[in-house]
Short mmCIF file of C-alpha atoms in Angstrom, two decimals:
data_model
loop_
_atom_site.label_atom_id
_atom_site.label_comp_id
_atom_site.label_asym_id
_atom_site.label_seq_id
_atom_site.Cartn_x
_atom_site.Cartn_y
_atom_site.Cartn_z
CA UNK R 707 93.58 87.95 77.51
CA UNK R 708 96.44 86.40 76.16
CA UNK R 709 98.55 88.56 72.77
CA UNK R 710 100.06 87.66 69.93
CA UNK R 711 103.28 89.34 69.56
CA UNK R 712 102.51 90.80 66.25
CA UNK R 713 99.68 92.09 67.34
CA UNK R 714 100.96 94.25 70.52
CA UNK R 715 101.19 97.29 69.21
CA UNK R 716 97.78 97.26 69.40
CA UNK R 717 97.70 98.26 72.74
CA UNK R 718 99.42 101.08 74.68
CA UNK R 719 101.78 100.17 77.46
CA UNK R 720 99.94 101.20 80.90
CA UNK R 721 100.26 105.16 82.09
CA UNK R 722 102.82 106.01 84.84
CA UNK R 723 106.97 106.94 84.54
CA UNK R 724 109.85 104.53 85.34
CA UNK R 725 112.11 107.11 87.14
CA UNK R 726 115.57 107.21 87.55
CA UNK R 727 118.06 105.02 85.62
CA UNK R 728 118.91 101.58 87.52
CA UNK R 729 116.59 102.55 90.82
CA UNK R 730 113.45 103.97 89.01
CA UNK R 731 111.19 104.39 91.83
CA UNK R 732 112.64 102.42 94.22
CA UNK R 733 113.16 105.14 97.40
CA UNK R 734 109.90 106.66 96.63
CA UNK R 735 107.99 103.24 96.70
CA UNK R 736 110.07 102.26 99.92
CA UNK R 737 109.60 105.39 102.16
CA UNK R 738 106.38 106.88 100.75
CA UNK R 739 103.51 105.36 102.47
CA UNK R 740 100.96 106.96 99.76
CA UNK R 741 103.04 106.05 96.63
CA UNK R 742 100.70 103.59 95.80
CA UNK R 743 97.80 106.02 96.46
CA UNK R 744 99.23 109.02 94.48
CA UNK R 745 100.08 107.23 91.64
CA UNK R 746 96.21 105.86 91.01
CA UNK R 747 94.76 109.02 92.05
CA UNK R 748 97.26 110.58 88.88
CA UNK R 749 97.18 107.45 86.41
CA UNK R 750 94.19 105.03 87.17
CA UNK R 751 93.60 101.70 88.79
CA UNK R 752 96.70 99.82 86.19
CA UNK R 753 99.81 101.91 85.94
CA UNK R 754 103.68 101.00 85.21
CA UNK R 755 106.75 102.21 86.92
CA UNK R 756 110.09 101.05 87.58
CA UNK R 757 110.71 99.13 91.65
CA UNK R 758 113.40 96.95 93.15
CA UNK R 759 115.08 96.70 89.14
CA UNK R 760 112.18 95.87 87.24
CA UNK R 761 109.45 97.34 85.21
CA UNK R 762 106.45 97.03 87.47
CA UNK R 763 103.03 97.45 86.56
CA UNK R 764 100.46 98.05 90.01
CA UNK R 765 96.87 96.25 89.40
CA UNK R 766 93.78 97.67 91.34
CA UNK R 767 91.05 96.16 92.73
CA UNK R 768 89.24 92.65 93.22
CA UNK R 769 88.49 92.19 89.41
CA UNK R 770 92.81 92.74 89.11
CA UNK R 771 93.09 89.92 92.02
CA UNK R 772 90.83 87.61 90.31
CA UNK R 773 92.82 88.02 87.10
CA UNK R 774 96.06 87.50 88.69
CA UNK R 775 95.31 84.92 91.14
CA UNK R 776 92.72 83.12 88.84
CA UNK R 777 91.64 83.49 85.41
CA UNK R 778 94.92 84.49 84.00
CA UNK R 779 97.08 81.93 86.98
CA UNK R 780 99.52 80.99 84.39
CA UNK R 781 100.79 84.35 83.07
CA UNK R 782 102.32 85.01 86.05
CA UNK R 783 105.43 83.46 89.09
CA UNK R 784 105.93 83.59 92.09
CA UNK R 785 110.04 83.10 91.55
CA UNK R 786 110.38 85.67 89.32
CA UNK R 787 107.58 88.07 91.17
CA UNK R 788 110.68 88.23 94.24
CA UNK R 789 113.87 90.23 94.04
CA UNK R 790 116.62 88.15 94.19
CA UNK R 791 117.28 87.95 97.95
CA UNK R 792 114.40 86.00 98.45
CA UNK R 793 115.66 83.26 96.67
CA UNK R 794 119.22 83.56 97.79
CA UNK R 795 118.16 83.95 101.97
CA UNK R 796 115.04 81.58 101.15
CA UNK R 797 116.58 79.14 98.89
CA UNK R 798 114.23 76.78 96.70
CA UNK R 799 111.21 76.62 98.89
CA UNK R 800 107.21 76.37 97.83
CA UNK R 801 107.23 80.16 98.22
CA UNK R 802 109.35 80.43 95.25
CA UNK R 803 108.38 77.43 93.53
CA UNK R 804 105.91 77.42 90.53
CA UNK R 805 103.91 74.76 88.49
CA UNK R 806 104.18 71.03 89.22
CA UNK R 807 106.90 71.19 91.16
CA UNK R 808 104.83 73.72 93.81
CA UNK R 809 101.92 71.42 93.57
CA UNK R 810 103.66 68.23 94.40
CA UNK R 811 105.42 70.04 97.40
CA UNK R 812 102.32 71.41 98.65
CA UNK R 813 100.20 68.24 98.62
CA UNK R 814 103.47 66.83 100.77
CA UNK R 815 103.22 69.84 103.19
CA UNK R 816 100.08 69.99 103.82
CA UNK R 817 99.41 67.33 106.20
CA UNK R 818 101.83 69.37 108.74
CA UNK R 819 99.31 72.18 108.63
CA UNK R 820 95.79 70.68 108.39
CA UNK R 821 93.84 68.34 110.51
CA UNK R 822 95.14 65.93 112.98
CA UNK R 823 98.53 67.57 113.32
CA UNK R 824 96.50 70.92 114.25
CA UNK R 825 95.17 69.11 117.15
CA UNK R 826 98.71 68.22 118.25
CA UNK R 827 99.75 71.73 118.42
CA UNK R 828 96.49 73.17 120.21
CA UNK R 829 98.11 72.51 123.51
CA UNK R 830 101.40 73.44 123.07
CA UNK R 831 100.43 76.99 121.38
CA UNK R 832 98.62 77.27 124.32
CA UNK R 833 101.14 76.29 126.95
CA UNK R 834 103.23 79.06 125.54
CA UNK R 835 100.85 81.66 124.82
CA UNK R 836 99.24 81.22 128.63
CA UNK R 837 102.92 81.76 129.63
CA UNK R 838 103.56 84.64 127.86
CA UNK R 839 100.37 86.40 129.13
CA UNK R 840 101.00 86.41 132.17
CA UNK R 841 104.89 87.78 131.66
CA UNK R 842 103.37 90.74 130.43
CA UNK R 843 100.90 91.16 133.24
CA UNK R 844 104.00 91.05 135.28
CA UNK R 845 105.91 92.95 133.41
CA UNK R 846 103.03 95.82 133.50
CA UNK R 847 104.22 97.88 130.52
CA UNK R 848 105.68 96.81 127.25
CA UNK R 849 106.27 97.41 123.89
CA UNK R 850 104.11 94.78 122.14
CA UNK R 851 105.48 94.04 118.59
CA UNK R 852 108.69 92.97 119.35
CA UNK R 853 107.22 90.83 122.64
CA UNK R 854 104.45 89.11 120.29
CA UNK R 855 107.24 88.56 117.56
CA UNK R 856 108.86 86.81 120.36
CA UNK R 857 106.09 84.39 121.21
CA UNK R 858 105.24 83.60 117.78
CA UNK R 859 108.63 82.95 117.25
CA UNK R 860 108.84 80.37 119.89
CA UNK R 861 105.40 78.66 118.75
CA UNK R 862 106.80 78.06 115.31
CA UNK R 863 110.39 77.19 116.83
CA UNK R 864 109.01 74.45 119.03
CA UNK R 865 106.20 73.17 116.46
CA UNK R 866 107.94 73.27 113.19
CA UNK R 867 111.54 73.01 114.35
CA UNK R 868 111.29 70.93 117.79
CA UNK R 869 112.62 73.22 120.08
CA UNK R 870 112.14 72.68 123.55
CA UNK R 871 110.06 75.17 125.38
CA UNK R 872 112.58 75.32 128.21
CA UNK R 873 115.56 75.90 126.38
CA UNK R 874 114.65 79.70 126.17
CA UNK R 875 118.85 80.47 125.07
CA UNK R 876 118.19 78.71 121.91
CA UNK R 877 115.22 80.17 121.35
CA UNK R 878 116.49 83.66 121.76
CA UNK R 879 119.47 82.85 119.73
CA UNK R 880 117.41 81.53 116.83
CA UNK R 881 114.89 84.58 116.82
CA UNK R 882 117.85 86.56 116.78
CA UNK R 883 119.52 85.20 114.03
CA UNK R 884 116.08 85.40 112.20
CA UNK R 885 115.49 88.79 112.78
CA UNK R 886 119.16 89.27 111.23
CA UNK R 887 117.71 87.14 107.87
CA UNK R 888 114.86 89.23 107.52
CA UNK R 889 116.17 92.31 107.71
CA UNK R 890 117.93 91.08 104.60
CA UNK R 891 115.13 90.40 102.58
CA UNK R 892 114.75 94.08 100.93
CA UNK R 893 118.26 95.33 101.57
CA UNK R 894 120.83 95.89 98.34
CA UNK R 895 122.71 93.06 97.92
CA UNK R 896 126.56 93.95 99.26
CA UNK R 897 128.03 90.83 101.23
CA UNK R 898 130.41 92.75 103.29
CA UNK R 899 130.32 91.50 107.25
CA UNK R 900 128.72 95.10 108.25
CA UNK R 901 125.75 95.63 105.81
CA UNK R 902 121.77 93.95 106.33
CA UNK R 903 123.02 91.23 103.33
CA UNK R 904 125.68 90.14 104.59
CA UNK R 905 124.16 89.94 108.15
CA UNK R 906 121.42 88.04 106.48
CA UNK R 907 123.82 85.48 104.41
CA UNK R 908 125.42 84.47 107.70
CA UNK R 909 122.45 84.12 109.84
CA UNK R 910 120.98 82.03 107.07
CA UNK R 911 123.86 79.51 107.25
CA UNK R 912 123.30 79.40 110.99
CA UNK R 913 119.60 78.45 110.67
CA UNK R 914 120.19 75.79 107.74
CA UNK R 915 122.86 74.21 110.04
CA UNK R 916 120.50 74.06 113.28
CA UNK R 917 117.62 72.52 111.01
CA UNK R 918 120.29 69.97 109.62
CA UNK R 919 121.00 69.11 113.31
CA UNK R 920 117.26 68.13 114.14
CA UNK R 921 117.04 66.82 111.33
CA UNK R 922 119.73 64.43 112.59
CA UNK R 923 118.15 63.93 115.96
CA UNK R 924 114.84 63.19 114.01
CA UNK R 925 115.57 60.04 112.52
CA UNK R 926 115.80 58.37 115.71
CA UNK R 927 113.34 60.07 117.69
CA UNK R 928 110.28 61.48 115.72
CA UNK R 929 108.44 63.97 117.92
CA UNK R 930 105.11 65.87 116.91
CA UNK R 931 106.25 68.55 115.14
CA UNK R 932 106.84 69.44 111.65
CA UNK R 933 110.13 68.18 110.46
CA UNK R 934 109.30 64.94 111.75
CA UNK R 935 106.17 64.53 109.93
CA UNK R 936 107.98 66.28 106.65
CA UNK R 937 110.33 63.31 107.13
CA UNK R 938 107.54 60.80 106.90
CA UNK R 939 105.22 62.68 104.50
CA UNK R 940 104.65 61.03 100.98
CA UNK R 941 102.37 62.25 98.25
CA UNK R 942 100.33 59.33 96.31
CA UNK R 943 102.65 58.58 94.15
CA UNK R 944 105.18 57.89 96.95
CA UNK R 945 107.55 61.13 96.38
CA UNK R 946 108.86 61.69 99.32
CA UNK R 947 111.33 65.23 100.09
CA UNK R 948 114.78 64.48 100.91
CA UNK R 949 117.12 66.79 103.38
CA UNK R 950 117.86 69.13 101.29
CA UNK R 951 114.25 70.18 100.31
CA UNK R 952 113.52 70.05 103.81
CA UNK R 953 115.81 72.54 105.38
CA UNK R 954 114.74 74.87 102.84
CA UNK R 955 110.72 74.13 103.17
CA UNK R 956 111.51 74.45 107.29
CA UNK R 957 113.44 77.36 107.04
CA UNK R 958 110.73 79.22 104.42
CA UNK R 959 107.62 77.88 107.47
CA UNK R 960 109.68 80.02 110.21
CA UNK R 961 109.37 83.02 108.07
CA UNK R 962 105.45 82.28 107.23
CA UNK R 963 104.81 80.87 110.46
CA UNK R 964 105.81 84.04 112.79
CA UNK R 965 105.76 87.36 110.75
CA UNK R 966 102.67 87.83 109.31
CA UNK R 967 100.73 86.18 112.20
CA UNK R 968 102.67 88.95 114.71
CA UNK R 969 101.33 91.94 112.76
CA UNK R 970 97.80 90.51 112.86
CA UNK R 971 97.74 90.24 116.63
CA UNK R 972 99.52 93.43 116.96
CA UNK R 973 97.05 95.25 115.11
CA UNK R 974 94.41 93.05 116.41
CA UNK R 975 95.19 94.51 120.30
CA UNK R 976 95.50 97.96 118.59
CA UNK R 977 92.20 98.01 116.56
CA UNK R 978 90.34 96.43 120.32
CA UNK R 979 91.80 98.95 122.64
CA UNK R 980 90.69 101.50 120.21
CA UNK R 981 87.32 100.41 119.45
CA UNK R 982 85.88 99.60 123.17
CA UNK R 983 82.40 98.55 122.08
CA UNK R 984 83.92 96.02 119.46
CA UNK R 985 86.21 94.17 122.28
CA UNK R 986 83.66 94.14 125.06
CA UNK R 987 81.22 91.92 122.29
CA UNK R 988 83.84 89.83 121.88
CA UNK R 989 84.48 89.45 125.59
CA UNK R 990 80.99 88.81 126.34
CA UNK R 991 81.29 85.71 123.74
CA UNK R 992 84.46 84.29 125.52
CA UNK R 993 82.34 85.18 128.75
CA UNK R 994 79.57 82.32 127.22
CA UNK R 995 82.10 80.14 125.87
CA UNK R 996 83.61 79.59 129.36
CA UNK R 997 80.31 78.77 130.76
CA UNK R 998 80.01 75.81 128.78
CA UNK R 999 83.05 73.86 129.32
CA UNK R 1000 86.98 73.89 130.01
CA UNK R 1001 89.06 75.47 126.75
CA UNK R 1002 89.17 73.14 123.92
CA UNK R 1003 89.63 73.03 119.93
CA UNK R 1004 85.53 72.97 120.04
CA UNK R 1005 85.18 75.64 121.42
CA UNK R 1006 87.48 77.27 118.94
CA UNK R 1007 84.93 76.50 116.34
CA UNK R 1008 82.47 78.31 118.11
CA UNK R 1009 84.04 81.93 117.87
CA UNK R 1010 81.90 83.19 115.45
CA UNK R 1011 82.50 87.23 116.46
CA UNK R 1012 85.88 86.47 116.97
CA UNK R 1013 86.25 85.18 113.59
CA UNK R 1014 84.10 88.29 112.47
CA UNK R 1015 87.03 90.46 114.27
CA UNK R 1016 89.91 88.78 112.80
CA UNK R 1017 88.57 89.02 109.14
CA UNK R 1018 88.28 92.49 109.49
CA UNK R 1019 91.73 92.99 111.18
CA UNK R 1020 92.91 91.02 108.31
CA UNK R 1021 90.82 93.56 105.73
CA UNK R 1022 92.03 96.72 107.15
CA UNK R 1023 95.22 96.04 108.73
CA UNK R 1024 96.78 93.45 106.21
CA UNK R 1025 100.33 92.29 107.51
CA UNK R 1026 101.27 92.76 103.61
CA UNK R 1027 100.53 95.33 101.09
CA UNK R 1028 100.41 93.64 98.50
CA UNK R 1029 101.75 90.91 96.44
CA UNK R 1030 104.39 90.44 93.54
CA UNK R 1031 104.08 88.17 90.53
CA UNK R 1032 107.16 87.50 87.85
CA UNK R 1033 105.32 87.95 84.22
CA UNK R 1034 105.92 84.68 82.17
CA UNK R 1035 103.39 85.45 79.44
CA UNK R 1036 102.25 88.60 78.12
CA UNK R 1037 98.75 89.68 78.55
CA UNK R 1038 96.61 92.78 78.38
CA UNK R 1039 94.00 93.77 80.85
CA UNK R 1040 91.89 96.69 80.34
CA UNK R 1041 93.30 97.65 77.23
CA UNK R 1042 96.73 97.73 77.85
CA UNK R 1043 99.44 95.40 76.97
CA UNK R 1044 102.25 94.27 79.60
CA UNK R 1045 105.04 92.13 78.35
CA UNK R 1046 106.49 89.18 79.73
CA UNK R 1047 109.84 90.07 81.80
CA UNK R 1048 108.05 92.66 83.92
CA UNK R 1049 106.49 92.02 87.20
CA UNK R 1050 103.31 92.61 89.00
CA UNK R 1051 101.89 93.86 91.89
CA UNK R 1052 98.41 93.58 92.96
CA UNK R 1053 97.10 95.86 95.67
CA UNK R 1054 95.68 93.97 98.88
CA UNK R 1055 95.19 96.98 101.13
CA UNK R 1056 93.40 98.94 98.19
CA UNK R 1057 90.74 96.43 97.41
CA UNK R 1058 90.32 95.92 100.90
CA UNK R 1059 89.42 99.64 101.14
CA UNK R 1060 87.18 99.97 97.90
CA UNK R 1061 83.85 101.71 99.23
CA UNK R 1062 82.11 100.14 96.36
CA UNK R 1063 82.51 96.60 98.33
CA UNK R 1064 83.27 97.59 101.95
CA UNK R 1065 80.66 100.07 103.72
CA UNK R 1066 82.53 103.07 105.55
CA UNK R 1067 85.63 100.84 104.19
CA UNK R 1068 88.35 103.24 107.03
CA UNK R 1069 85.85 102.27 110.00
CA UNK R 1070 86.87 98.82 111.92
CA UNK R 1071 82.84 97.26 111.61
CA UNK R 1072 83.56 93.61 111.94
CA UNK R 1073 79.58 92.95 111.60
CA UNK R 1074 80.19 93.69 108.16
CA UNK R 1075 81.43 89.83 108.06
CA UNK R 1076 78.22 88.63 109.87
CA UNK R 1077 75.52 86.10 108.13
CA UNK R 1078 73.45 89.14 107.50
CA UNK R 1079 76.08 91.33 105.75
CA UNK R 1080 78.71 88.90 104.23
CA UNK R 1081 80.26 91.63 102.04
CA UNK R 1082 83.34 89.96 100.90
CA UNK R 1083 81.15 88.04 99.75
CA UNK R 1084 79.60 90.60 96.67
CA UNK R 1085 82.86 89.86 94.90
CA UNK R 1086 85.30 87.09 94.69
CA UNK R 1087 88.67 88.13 95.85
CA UNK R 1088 87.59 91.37 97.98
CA UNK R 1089 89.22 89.91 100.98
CA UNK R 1090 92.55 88.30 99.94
CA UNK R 1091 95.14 89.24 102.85
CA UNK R 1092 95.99 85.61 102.57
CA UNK R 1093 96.57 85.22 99.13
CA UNK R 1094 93.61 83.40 97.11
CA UNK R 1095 92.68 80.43 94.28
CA UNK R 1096 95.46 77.52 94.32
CA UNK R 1097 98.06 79.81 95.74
CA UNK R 1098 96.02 80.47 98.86
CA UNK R 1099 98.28 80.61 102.51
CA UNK R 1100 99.21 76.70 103.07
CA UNK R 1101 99.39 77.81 106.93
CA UNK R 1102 96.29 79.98 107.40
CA UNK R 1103 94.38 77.29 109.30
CA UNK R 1104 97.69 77.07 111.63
CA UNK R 1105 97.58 81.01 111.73
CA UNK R 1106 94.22 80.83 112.78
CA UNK R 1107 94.33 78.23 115.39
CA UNK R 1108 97.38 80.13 116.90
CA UNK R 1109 95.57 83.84 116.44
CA UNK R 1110 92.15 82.32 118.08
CA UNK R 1111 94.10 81.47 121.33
CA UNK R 1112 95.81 84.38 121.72
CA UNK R 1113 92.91 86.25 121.03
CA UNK R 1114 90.64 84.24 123.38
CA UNK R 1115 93.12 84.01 126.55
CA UNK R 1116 93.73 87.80 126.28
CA UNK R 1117 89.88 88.56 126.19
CA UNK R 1118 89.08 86.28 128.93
CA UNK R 1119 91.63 86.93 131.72
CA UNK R 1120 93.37 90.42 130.54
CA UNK R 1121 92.54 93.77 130.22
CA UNK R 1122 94.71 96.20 128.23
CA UNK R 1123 95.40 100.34 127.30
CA UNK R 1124 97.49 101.92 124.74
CA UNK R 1125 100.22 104.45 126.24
CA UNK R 1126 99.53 107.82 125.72
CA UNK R 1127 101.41 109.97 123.47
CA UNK R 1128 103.30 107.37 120.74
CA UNK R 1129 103.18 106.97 116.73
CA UNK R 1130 100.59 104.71 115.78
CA UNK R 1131 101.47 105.50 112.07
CA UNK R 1132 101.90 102.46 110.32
CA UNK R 1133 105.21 100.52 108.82
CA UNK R 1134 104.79 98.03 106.41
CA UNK R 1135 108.68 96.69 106.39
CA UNK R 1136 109.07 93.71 107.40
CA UNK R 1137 105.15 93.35 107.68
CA UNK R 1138 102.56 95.97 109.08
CA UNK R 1139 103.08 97.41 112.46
CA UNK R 1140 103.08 100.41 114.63
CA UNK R 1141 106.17 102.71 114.44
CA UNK R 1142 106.46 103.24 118.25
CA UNK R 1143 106.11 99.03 118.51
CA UNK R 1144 102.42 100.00 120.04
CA UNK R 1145 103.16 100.55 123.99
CA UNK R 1146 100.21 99.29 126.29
CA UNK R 1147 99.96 98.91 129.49
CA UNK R 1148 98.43 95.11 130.64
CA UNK R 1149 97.15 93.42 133.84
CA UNK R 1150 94.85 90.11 134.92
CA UNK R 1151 91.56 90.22 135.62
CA UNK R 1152 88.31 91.95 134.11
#
């Protein structure tokens, strides 16, 4: 419910402490893995504190997600809900864009990510994945995170910025320049040549510069990937984006398009080596799939297990905690008031672990998605590792396409182990992953 401003001292601010002066809880949230936990176990499922310079108030459970991404959509921003490098190394993309603005932007992105142009890319995300699978079986042993963050780096280079598969220096140059970006996301903001930011400031001139060049070479020679169709895309109304919104908007799909999809398929190889019953079902679908008929996009339709497997990767190894939102109105939520200025942060691993939704919610059970079972289904926005309502992941059906073939090609011609004697703890910085980088060994065949 919305307040009136008169009326606000009504209602208590939520329970919790701010910390320090300037940093608040900053450290603790950073390198405490259980902050989150701790603090609801002391305060309840709504409490305040003080992260990244802002009052911060931590919202609990699907009825929380459903009020933020829903019911109560236009209290809250996305802009103001990131700290300020994500606008400076992101620039004004639909990630930080709110309102009309994000609306008309989206309707003009979406044909890059939806139907026919998801066809297009089927057979290049394959060439490259194929490729990459059997590197690995060559290589024998490798450390997996920062291989798959390689090939998903060169899907989304060649799709959405028209690299060429072959030129594997520019590749590596631009995934190296990313990885210098990203690491700025979350750093303190001191542009000297030696720290994270000012890494980050110089790699992001780099990849604005390389975009600007193919966006050049577009003009004359359109290819099938995403900045040419961005250059022909027009909403109803005929509003088209000019260069400028487009380096930004291509630069923002390299981050979405790579990061989150390499912690799903990370954990996805983690959660199947340890859970042999789970990955010999799903090889025994692949096993019937290839009886029918050579690889195609059908066939991708009919993965139901698989899709079973990824949902519940996605519910208990979510590539993000959780998600930020700038507060633009105030508004009170079980009985306590939270004023406009602060931020909030709603809790995707914690709903996706709430036993009173999720049977045995710490097992990996991906028949709890089956026809029988549906239980993300008992309440809306249980499952919301992608976002949800009109803010819901503009590249999820590209994510899935890509995931699916990865997934399928592994199961069908690979078989894989985890090393002995490494940290599976988890890291959630830049997105979820293994702190040894998961180690496995791999080889072809069944």
């Amino acid at each position: 419910m919305t307040i009136n401003r008169e009326k606000k001292q009504e209602y208590p601010l939520p329970p919790g402490s701010f910390g320090l002066p300037l940093i608040g809880e900053t450290l603790s949230f950073i390198k405490d893995p259980n902050f989150g936990n701790k603090k609801e176990a002391k305060y309840g499922s709504i409490f305040k504190t003080n992260i990244i310079g802002k009052p911060t108030v931590f919202m609990v459970g699907a009825e929380a997600n459903h009020f933020i991404l829903q019911t109560h959509f236009d209290h809250f921003s996305w802009r103001e809900g990131w700290p300020e490098n994500f606008r400076t190394l992101l620039g004004e993309s639909l990630f930080l864009q709110d309102g009309e603005i994000h609306q008309k932007n989206r309707r003009l992105l979406m044909p890059a990510f939806h139907g026919v142009a998801l066809t297009k890319y089927f057979n290049t995300m394959k060439e490259i994945i194929d490729r990459t699978l059997k590197k690995w079986a060559e290589m024998g042993k490798l450390t997996l995170f920062p291989e798959m963050k390689e090939m998903t780096f060169e899907i989304a280079s060649v799709l959405l910025l028209g690299s060429e598969m072959d030129n594997r220096e520019e590749i590596k140059l631009l995934s190296q320049k990313f990885g210098e970006l990203t690491k700025g996301l979350f750093a303190f903001p001191f542009n000297l040549p030696f720290t994270n930011y000012g890494k980050a400031l110089k790699a992001r001139d780099f990849l604005l510069q390389h975009i600007e060049k193919e966006i050049e070479k577009r003009k004359n020679n359109l290819k099938e990937d995403t900045i040419s169709l961005l250059l022909q895309s027009q909403d109803e109304e005929g509003n088209r984006f000019s260069e400028a919104q487009i380096k930004v908007q291509a630069l923002l799909m390299l981050f979405a398009g790579h990061e989150t999809t390499t912690s799903m398929l990370t954990s996805f190889c983690m959660a199947l080596a340890q859970n042999p019953e789970v990955r010999e079902k799903a090889i025994l679908e692949q096993k019937t799939l290839m009886d029918e008929s050579d690889f195609t996009m059908e066939q991708i339709k009919k993965m139901t297990y698989l899709d079973q497997v990824l949902k519940e990767v996605e519910r208990l190894y979510p590539p993000v905690a959780g998600g930020f939102r700038g507060v633009v109105k105030p508004f009170v939520y079980n009985g306590y008031y939270v004023p406009k200025g602060w931020q909030v942060l709603y809790r995707i691993e914690r709903t996706h672990k709430d036993p009173n939704i999720y049977t045995e919610p710490k097992k990996f059970d991906p028949e709890r998605f089956n026809s029988q079972r549906m239980e993300h289904k008992k309440t809306d926005f249980s499952l919301v590792g992608f976002g949800g309502g009109a803010r819901f992941c503009l590249g999820y059906a590209f994510a899935q396409l890509e995931m699916k073939i990865f997934a399928s090609l592994l199961l069908r011609n690979y078989h894989w182990q985890l090393e002995p004697n490494q940290d599976l703890s988890l890291d959630r910085i830049p997105s979820l992953h293994p702190r040894s980088g998961l180690k496995v060994a791999l080889y072809s065949g069944r």
